[in-house]
Tab-separated table of C-alpha atoms in Angstrom:
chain	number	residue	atom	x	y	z
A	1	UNK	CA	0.000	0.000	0.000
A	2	UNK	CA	1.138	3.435	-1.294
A	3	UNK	CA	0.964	6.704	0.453
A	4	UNK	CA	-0.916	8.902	-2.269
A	5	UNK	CA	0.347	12.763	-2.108
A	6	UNK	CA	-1.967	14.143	-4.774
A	7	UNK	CA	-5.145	12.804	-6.721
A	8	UNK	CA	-5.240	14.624	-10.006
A	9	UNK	CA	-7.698	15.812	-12.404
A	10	UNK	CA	-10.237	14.051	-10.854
A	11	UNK	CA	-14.115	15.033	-10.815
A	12	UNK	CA	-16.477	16.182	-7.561
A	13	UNK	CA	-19.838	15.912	-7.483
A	14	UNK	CA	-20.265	19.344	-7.636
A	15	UNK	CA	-18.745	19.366	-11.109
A	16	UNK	CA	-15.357	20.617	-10.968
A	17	UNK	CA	-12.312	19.030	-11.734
A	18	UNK	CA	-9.510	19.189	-9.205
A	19	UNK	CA	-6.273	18.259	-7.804
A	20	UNK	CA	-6.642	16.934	-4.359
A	21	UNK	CA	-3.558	16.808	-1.992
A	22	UNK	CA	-2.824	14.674	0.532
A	23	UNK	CA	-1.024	14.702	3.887
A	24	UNK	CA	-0.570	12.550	6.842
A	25	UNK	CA	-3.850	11.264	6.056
A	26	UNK	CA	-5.755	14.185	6.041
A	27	UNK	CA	-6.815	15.944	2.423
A	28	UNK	CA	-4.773	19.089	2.841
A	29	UNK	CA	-6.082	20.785	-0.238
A	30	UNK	CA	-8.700	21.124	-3.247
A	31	UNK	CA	-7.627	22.903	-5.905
A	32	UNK	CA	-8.952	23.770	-9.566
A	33	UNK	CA	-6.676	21.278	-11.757
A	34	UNK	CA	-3.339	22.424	-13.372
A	35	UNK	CA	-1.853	19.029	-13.745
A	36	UNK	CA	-1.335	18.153	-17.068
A	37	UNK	CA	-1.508	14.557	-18.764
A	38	UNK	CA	0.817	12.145	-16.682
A	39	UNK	CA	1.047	9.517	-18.138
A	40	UNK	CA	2.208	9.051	-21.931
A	41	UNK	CA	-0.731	6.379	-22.407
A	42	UNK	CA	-3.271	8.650	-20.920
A	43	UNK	CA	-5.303	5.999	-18.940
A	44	UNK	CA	-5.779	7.003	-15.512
A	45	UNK	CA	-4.859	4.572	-12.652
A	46	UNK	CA	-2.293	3.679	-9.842
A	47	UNK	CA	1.036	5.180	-8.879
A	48	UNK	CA	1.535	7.894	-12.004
A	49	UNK	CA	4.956	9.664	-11.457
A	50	UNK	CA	4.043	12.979	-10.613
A	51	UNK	CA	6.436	15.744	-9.260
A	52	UNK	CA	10.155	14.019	-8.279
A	53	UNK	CA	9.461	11.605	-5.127
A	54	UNK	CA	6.123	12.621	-5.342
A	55	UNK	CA	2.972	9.922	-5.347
A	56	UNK	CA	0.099	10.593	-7.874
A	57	UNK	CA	-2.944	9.099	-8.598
A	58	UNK	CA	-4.257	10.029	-12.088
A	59	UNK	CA	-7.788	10.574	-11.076
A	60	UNK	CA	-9.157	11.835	-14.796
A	61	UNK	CA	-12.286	10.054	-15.763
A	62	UNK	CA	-13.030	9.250	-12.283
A	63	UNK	CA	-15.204	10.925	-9.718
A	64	UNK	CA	-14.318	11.242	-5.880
A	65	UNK	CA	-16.729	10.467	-3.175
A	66	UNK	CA	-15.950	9.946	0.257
A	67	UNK	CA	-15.253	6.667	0.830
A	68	UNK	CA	-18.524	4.534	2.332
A	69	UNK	CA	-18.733	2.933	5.718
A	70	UNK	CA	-21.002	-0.050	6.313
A	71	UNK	CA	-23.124	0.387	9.548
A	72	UNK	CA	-24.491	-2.737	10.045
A	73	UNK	CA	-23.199	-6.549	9.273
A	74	UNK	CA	-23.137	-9.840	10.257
A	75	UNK	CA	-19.095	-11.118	8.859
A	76	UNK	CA	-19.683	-14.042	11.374
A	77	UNK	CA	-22.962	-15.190	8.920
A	78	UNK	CA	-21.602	-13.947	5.634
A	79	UNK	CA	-21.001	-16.304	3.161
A	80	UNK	CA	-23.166	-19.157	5.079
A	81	UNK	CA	-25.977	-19.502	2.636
A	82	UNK	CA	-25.358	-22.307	0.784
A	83	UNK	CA	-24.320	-24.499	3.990
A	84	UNK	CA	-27.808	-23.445	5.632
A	85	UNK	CA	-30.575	-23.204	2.670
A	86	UNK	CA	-33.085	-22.428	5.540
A	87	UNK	CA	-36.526	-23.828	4.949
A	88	UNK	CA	-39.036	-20.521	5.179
A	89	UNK	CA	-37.554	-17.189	4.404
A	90	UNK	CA	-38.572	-15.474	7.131
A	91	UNK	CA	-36.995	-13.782	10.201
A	92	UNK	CA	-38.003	-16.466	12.326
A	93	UNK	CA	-36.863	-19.298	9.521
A	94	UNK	CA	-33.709	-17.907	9.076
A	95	UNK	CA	-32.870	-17.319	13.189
A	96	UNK	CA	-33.729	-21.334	13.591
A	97	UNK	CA	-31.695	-22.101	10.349
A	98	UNK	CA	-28.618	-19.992	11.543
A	99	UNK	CA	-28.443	-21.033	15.157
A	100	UNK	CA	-28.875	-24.787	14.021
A	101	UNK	CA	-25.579	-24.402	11.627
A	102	UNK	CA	-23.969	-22.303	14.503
A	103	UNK	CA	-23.198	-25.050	17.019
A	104	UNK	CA	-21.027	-26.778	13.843
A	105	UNK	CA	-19.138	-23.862	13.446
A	106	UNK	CA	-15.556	-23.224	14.432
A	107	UNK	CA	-13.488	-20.390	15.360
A	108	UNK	CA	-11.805	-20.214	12.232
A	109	UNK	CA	-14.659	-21.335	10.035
A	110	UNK	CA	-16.322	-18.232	11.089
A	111	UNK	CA	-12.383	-16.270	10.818
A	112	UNK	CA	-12.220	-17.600	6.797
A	113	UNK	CA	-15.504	-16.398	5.916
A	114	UNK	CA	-15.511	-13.093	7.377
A	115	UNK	CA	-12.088	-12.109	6.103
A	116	UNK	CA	-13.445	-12.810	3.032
A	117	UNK	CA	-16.569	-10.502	3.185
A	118	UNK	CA	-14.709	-7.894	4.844
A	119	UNK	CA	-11.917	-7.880	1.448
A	120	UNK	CA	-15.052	-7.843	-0.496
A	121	UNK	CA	-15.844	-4.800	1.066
A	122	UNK	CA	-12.684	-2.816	0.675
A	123	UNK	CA	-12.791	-3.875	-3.086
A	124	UNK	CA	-16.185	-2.382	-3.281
A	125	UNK	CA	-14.994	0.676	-1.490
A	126	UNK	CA	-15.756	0.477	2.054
A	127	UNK	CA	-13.135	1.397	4.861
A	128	UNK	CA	-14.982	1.269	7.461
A	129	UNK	CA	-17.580	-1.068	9.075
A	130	UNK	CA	-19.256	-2.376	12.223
A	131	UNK	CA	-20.076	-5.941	12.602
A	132	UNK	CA	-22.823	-7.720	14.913
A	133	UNK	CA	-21.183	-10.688	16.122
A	134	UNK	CA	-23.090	-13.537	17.912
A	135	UNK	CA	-22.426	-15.655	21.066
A	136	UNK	CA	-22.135	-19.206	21.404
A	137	UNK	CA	-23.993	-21.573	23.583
A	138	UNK	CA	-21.908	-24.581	22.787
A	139	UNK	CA	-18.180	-24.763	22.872
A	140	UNK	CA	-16.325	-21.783	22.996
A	141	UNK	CA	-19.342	-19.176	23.331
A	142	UNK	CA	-16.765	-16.237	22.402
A	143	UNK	CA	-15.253	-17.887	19.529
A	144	UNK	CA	-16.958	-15.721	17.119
A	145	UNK	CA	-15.431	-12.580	18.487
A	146	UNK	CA	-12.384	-14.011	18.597
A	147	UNK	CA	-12.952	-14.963	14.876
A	148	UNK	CA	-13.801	-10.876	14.307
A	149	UNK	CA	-10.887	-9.604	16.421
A	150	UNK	CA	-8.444	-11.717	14.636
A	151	UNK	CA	-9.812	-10.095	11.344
A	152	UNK	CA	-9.831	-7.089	12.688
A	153	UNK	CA	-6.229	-7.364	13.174
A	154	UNK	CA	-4.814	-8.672	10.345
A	155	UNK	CA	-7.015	-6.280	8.329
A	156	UNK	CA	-6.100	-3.431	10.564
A	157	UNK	CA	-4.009	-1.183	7.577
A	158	UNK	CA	-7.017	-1.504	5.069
A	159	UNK	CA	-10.185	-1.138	7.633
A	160	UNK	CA	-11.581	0.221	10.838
A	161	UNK	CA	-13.603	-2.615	12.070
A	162	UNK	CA	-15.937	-1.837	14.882
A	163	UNK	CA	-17.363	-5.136	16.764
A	164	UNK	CA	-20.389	-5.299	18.450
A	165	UNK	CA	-21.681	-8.450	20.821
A	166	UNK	CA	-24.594	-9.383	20.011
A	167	UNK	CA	-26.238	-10.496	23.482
A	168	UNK	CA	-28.992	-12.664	23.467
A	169	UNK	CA	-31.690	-12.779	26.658
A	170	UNK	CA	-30.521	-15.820	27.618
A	171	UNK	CA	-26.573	-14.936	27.618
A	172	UNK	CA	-25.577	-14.468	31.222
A	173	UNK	CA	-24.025	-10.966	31.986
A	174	UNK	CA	-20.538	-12.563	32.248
A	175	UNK	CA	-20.612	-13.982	28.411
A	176	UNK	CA	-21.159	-10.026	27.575
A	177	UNK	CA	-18.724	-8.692	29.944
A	178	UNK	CA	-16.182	-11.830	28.762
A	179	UNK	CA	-16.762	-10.251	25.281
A	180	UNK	CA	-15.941	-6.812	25.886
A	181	UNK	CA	-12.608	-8.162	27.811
A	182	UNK	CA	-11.557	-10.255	24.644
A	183	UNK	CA	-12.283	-7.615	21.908
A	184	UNK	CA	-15.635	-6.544	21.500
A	185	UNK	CA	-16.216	-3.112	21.075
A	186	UNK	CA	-20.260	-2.193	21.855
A	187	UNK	CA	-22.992	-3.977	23.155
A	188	UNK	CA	-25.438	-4.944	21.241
A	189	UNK	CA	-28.981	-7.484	20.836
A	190	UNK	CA	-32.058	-7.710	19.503
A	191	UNK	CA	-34.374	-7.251	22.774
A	192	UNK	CA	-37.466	-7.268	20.386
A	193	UNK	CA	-37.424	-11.056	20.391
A	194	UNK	CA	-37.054	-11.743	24.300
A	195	UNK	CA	-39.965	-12.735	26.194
A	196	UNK	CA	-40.138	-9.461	28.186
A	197	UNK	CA	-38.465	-7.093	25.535
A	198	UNK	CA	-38.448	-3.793	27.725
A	199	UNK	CA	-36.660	-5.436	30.114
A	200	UNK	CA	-34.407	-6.690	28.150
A	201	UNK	CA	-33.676	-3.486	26.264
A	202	UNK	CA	-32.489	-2.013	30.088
A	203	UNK	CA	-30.955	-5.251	31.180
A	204	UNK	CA	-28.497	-4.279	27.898
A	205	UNK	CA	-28.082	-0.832	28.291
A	206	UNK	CA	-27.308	-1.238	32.077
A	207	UNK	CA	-24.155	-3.649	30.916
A	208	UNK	CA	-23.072	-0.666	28.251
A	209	UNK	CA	-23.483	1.605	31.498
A	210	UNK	CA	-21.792	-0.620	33.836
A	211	UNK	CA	-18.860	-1.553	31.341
A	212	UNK	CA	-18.484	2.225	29.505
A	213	UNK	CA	-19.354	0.868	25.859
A	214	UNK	CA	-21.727	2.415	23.547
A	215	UNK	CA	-24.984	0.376	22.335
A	216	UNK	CA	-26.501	-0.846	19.144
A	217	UNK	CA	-29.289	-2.427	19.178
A	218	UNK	CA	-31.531	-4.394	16.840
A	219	UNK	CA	-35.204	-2.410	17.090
A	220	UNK	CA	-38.448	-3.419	16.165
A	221	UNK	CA	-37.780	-5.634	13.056
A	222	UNK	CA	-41.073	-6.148	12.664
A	223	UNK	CA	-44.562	-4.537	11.082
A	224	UNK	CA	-47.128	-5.047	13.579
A	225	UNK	CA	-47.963	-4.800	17.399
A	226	UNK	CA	-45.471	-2.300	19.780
A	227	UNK	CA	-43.679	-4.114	22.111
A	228	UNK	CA	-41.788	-1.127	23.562
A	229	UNK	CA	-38.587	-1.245	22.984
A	230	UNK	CA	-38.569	2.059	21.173
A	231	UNK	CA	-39.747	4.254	24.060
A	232	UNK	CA	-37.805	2.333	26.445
A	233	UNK	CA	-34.636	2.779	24.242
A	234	UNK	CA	-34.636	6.178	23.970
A	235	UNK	CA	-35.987	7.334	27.203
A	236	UNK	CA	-32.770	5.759	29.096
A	237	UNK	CA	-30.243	6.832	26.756
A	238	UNK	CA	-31.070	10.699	26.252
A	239	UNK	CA	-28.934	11.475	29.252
A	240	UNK	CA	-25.941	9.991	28.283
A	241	UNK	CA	-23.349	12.415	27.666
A	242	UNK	CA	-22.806	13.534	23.660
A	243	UNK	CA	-20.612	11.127	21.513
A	244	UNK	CA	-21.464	8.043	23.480
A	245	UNK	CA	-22.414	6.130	20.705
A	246	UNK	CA	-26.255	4.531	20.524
A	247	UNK	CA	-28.030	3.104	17.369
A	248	UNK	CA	-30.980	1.310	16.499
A	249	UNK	CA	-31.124	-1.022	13.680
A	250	UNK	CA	-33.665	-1.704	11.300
A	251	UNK	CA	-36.586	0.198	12.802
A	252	UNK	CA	-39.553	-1.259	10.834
A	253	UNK	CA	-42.315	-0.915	12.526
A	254	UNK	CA	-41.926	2.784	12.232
A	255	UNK	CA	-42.124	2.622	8.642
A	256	UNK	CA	-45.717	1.106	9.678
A	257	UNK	CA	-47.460	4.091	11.634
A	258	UNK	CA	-49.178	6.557	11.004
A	259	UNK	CA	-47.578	10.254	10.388
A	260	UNK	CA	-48.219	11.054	13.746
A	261	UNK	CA	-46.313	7.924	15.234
A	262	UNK	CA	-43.762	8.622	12.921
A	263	UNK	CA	-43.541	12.410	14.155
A	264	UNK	CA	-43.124	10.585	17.303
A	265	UNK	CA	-41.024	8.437	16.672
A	266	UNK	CA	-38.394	10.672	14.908
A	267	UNK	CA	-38.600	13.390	18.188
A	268	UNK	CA	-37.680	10.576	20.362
A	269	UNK	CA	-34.900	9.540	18.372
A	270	UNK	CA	-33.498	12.942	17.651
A	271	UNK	CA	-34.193	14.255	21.153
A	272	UNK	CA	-32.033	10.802	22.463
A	273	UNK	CA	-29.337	11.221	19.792
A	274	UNK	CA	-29.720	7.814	18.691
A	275	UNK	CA	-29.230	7.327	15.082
A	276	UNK	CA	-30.777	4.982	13.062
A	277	UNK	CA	-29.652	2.384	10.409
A	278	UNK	CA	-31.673	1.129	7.697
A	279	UNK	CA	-30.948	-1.899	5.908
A	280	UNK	CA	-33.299	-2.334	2.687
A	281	UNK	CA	-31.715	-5.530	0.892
A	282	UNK	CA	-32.639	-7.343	3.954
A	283	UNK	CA	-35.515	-6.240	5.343
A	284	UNK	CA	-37.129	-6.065	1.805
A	285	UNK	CA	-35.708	-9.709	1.759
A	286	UNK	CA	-37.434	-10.662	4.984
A	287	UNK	CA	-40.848	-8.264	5.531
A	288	UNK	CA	-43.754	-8.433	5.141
A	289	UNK	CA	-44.179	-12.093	3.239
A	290	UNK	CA	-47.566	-12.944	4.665
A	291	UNK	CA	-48.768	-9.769	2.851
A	292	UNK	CA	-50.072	-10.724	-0.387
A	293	UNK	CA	-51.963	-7.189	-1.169
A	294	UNK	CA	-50.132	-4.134	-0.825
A	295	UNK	CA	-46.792	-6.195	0.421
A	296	UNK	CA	-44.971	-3.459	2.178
A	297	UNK	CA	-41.007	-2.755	2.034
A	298	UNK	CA	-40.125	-3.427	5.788
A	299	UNK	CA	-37.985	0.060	5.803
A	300	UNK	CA	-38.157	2.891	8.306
A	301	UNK	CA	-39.716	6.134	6.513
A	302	UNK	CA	-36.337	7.422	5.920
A	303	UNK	CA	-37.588	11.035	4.863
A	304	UNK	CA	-39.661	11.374	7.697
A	305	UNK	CA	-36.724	10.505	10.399
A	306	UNK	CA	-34.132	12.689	8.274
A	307	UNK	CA	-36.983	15.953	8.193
A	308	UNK	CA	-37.145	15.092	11.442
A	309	UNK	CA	-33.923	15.842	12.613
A	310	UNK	CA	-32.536	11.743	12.745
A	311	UNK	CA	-29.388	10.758	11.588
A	312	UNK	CA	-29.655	8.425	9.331
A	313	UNK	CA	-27.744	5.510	8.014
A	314	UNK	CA	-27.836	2.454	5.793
A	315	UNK	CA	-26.125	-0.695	5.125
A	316	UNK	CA	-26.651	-3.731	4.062
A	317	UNK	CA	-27.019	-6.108	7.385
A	318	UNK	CA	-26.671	-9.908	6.361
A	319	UNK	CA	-24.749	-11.293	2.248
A	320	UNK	CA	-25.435	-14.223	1.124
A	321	UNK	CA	-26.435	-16.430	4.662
A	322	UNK	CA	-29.897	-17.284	5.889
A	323	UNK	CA	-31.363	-13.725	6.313
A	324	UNK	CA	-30.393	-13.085	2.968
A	325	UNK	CA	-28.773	-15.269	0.074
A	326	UNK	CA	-27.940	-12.166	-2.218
A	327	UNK	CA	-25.697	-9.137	-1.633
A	328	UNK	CA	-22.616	-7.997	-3.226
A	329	UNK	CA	-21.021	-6.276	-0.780
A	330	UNK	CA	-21.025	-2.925	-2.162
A	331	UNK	CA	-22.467	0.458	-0.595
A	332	UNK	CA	-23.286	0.977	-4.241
A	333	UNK	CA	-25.890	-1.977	-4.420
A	334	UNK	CA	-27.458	-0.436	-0.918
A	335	UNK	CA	-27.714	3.466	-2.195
A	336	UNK	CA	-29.364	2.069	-5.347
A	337	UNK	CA	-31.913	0.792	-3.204
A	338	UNK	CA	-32.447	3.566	-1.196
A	339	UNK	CA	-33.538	5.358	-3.988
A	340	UNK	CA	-35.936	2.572	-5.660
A	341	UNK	CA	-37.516	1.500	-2.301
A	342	UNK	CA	-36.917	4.430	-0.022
A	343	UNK	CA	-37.570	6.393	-2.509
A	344	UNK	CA	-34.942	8.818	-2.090
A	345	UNK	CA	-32.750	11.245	-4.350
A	346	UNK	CA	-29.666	10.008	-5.708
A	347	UNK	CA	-27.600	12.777	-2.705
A	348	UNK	CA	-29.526	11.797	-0.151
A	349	UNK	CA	-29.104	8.044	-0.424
A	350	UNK	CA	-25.196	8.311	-1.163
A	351	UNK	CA	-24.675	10.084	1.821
A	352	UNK	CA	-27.007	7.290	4.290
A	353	UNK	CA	-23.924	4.885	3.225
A	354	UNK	CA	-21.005	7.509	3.626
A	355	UNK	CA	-21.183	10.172	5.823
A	356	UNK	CA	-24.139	9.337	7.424
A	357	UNK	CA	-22.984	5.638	8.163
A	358	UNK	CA	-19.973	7.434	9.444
A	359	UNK	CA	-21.714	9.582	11.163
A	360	UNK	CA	-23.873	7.114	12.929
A	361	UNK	CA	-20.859	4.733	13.484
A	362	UNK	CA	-19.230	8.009	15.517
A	363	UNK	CA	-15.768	7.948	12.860
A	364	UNK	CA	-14.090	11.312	11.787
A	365	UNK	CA	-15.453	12.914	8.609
A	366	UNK	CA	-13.700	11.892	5.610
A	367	UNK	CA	-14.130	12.974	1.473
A	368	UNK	CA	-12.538	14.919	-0.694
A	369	UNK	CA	-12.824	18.317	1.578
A	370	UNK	CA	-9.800	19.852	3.115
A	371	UNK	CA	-9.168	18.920	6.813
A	372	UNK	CA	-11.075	15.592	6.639
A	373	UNK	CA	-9.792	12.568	6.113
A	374	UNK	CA	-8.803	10.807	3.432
A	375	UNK	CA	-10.798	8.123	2.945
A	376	UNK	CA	-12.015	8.222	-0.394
A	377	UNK	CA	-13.437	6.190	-3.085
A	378	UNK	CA	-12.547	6.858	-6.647
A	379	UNK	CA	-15.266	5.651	-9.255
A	380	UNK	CA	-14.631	5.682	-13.181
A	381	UNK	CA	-17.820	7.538	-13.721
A	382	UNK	CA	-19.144	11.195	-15.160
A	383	UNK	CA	-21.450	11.468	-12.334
A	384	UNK	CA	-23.284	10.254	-9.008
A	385	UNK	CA	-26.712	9.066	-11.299
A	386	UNK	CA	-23.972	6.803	-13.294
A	387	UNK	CA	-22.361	5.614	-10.017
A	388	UNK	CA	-25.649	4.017	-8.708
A	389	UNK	CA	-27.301	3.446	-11.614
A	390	UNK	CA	-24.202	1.390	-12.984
A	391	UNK	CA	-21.597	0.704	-10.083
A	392	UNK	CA	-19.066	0.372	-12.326
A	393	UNK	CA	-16.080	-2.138	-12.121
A	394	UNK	CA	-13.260	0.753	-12.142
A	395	UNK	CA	-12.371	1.629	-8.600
A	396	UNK	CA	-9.901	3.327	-6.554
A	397	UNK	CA	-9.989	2.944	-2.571
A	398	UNK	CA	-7.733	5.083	-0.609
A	399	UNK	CA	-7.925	4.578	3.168
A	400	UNK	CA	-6.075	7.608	5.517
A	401	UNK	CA	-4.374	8.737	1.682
A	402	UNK	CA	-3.079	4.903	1.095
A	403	UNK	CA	-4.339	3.168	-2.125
A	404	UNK	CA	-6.136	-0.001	0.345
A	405	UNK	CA	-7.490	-1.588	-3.565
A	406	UNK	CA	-7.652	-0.804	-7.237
A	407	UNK	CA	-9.877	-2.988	-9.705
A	408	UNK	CA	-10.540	-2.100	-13.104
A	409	UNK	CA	-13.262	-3.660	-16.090
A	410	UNK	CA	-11.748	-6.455	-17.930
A	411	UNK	CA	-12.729	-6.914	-21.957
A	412	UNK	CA	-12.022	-10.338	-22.888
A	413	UNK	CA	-12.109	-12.065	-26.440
A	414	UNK	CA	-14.842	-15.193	-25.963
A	415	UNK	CA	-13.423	-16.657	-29.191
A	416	UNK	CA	-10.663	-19.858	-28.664
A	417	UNK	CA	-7.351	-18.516	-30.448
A	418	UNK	CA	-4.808	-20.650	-32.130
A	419	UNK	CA	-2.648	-20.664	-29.422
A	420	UNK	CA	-5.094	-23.226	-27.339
A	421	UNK	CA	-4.271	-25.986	-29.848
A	422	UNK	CA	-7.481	-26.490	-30.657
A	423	UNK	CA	-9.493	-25.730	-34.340
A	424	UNK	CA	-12.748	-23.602	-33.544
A	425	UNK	CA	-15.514	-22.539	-36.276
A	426	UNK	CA	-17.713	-19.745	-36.037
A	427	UNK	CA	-20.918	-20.624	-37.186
A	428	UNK	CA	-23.713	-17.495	-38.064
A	429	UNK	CA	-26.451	-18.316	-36.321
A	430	UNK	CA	-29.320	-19.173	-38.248
């Protein structure tokens, strides 16, 4: 990895095109660009020889967008799909499926397959990311965070990895507070499914309290009936002091009140500070199936929360395991959704999965801005409508001004050539 000094001739979304300097890190300065062609075959890519000593990215034909963070995943489930195949496709279905495959699981099963969706992820452009990792009731109950903490280190130069235990109600307090000790970085659960969910929700927050960790919780991930958790969430949180980080996943049911419970909703959340992630390829994955007229999206109502004075995130929540067998790892794939099922504008939804997510997440602002950091993700594109619409292949991922990836669009020849040895006819097709 490559410490990048300058990013030229590259394009912001707010047209212009610019040389962006880098410096310990930080983006020092954005400048109209004066760099001339530099390179004699006039592609742009990796490590161009710029000024002597110097380190330049040829950034023409690309656009610069600060670099997306993913809020909310599950790296211990990724990649488990095709060893689970869960029955129903429900939240419910998939929970049984997963904890059923968990207790066959090793430590570094669980390491291989969430190193590999985390590289995914830095290919795709993300540098940052928090994971929900679960506890174990058999064996080694900490061996998944173990798993994530070993990734966590040995990805350390390429990601900031943020782990988060994911207590169940029937984890004692010393599994959570063994977690923490080995690793772990928040405390998290999904009180909505316990028997008595409010108390639940303060049994969690008193371990955060007791063991000075931020929370995120999983929140009403589902469409009908209030059990709670909401009020009880934000009502014990809005004293904690500012930047103690607390977040509430998913947030469905919201998405299935009126305007005035959403008006609610959104001045409890603000008024608490607790921002909220929404996670469309999943919950549109998992929602509302016995539905069959009027099937609705299982999101939050996005709009409402952000006019409401929420912040906001999105991610993606579970690739290719039993909550969801698609994903491709890429913040691109999640703002495109945003604005098909959220239905939001192409600037809002880019910044849910970058600076909001980073917001959310409590990390330093980064982009192409002086003073912020340089995390930055460089897309071969004219503008942000081509980025989503097309997430193209060409991409450039600097974390903290270091190239972390670079991937470019491939053109084959499908035709066999005489050097394979073998005769080949084309034949027109009729």
């Amino acid at each position: 990895m490559r410490h990048v000094d300058r990013i030229a001739g590259v394009g912001l979304l707010d047209g212009r095109v610019v040389d962006v300097d880098i410096s310990g890190g930080v983006v020092v300065a954005v400048t109209e660009a004066v760099t001339e062609a530099v390179t004699e075959a006039g592609d742009a890519g990796v490590d161009i020889t710029g000024a002597p000593g110097a380190a330049v990215v040829d950034g023409r034909g690309y656009l610069a967008l600060t670099a997306p963070a993913e809020p909310h995943a599950h790296l211990d489930k990724a990649m488990s799909w095709g060893a689970t195949r869960p029955p129903g496709c429900d939240l419910g279905a998939a929970i049984d499926a997963w904890r059923a495959f968990a207790v066959t699981v090793d430590q570094d099963e669980i390491y291989e397959r969430a190193r590999v969706a985390a590289r995914r992820l830095v290919s795709n452009g993300t540098t940052a990311v928090r994971t929900h990792v679960d506890l174990h009731t058999e064996g080694d109950p900490l061996r998944g965070i173990r798993a994530l903490v070993r990734v966590r280190d040995e990805l350390a130069d390429v990601l900031d990895l943020q782990i988060v235990v994911m207590v169940r109600d029937e984890d004692p307090a010393d599994r959570a507070r063994a977690a923490i000790a080995a690793g772990a970085d928040l405390i998290g659960g999904a009180p909505h499914i316990a028997p008595d969910t409010a108390a639940e929700t303060h049994r969690l927050i008193d371990l955060a309290e007791e063991l000075g960790t931020g929370i995120d919780l999983h929140v009403d991930e589902f469409l009908d009936g209030d059990h709670g958790m909401l009020t009880a969430f934000t009502d014990r949180v809005a004293s904690w002091e500012p930047g103690r980080i607390r977040t509430a996943g998913h947030c469905c049911r919201i998405g299935s009140m009126d305007a005035t419970g959403q008006a609610a909703a959104a001045t409890a959340l603000s008024g608490a500070d607790v921002g909220v992630v929404t996670l469309p390829v999943t919950n549109l994955y998992l929602q509302g199936r016995t539905e069959c007229t009027s099937t609705p999206r299982g999101l939050p109502p996005v709009r409402a929360l952000l006019d409401g004075g929420v912040t906001v995130a999105a991610g993606a929540d579970n690739v290719r395991d039993p909550f969801n067998p698609v994903g491709r790892s890429d913040a691109i794939e999640t703002a495109m959704l945003l604005v098909v099922a959220a239905h939001l504008d192409m600037d809002t939804a880019w910044h849910l999965v970058s600076d909001g997510a980073r917001d959310v997440m409590g990390l330093p602002p980064a982009g192409p801005v002086p003073g912020r950091r340089a995390d930055l993700l460089l897309v071969r594109a004219s503008g942000l409508d081509d980025v989503i619409a097309e997430a193209p292949a060409d991409r450039i991922v600097l974390r903290a001004g270091r190239v972390v990836s670079a991937r470019a669009a491939v053109v084959v020849d499908p035709f066999l050539t005489q050097a394979s040895n073998r005769s080949s006819v084309l034949q027109e097709a009729p």
